[in-house]
Amino acid sequence: MKNLARAAIVTVVATGSAQAGGIDRSGQSIEVLFERGNYAEFSFGAVSPSVSGTVATPLGQRSSGDIADSYFQVGAAYKHQATEKLSFAIIYDQPFGADVKYSGGSVPFAGTPDATAIGNIAAGAWPIAGTDARLDADAITGLLNYRFTNGFGVHGGFRVQTVTADSNVPLVAGYSVDGQGDEGLGYVAGLSYEKPEIALRVSLTYNSTIETTHRTTETTVVFGTRTSKTKIETPESINLNFQSGIAKDTLVFGSVRWVNWSDFTISPRDYQILTGGPFLSYTSDTYTYTLGVGRQFTKNFSGSLSATYEDNDDGSPVSNLGPTSGKLGFTVGARYENENGMILSGGVNYTFVGDAVTTIGALPRTQFKNNDAIGVGFKVAYRY
């Protein structure tokens, strides 16, 4: 059972975030803190989402085509056991991200936003063809973990996060925006309980908001090119993780993640003036649930199966820059660890992406249905 507790059930991390709520990607895992001894890892994941929608127009139905680009996830971590009770870790991840593109060129701006949409529709294109958006976040987290003799422990530290973003929305007066990268500081705090003889571990971790202020360059046919400052505050979140042995060489594990997306907003100045609303926001928080089982087949080889569920919202329209709501995903993972401390693990995830609706001006609601995503992840680690 002790060997199973060290098995790589964590392949879910590299593959299970396909099309997560909001712009959530890595899940902000700190599980490396609980690895035995000194430990280093590098992980790589690739996610290929397929997201498309339709809308009824006076000239017939129009299709968006696939708007979600494939993306890669890279992570690395190092954990050092300083004393029997004290350890520390450094973690690099990419916690948030977005990459959306409505293919096709927008019809040249003709005096009003409506003229652009009408021109696109008349040309057989999606009303907001030519719209794209990208957001990238990279974070480095430093953590300490202290174990008490009664099985309880506390952990915490600081996170430095860099965010960059840019977008083009031709429908809004030929709008484009580029946000210069900026760094912000946040913190992490949590507690845990372990009972190694039954492979039991429960951890609760809070991740604070992180605010960055970006020098923003906006270009429109109305105002020309102007610069301003735009604040982006990535949301706070809470992760509850657990695992426990349930039979010889068999482990159950899971997690619950809450993210406070309802307070998240991005509002560049000129976009707010032109539209009267934020560039990007969400109406509800997300709760993501994962449950799985791990099995140790031999001394060196183990595998896992898990399911991840994220509730669909109340049916309210979502952003055209992220037209999904909820998900149901399944992950198969495997891990091999040899006697010299080398660990190889990987997993494959398939996710049914939740249906969503969006709005484009006075047109009927767009329908994004029957979408999915496939992810693969690999991890190389060394324990010493």
PDB file of C-alpha atoms in Angstrom, residues 2 16 42 71 133 149 201 220 226 258 290 302 340 353:
ATOM      1  CA  LYS A   2       2.852   2.392   0.714  1.00  0.00           C
ATOM      2  CA  GLY A  16      -7.433  16.599 -17.397  1.00  0.00           C
ATOM      3  CA  PHE A  42       9.148  17.868 -15.956  1.00  0.00           C
ATOM      4  CA  TYR A  71      -2.233  24.322 -27.234  1.00  0.00           C
ATOM      5  CA  ALA A 133      -8.001  36.478 -28.611  1.00  0.00           C
ATOM      6  CA  THR A 149       3.859  14.304  14.588  1.00  0.00           C
ATOM      7  CA  ARG A 201      -3.955  11.921   2.478  1.00  0.00           C
ATOM      8  CA  THR A 220     -10.049  51.658 -33.499  1.00  0.00           C
ATOM      9  CA  ARG A 226      -4.410  55.169 -27.746  1.00  0.00           C
ATOM     10  CA  TRP A 258     -13.623  25.975  -6.858  1.00  0.00           C
ATOM     11  CA  THR A 290     -12.503  14.505 -10.173  1.00  0.00           C
ATOM     12  CA  SER A 302       0.746   1.207 -11.845  1.00  0.00           C
ATOM     13  CA  ASN A 340      17.110   3.881  -9.470  1.00  0.00           C
ATOM     14  CA  VAL A 353     -17.305  19.948 -23.756  1.00  0.00           C
TER      15      VAL A 353
END
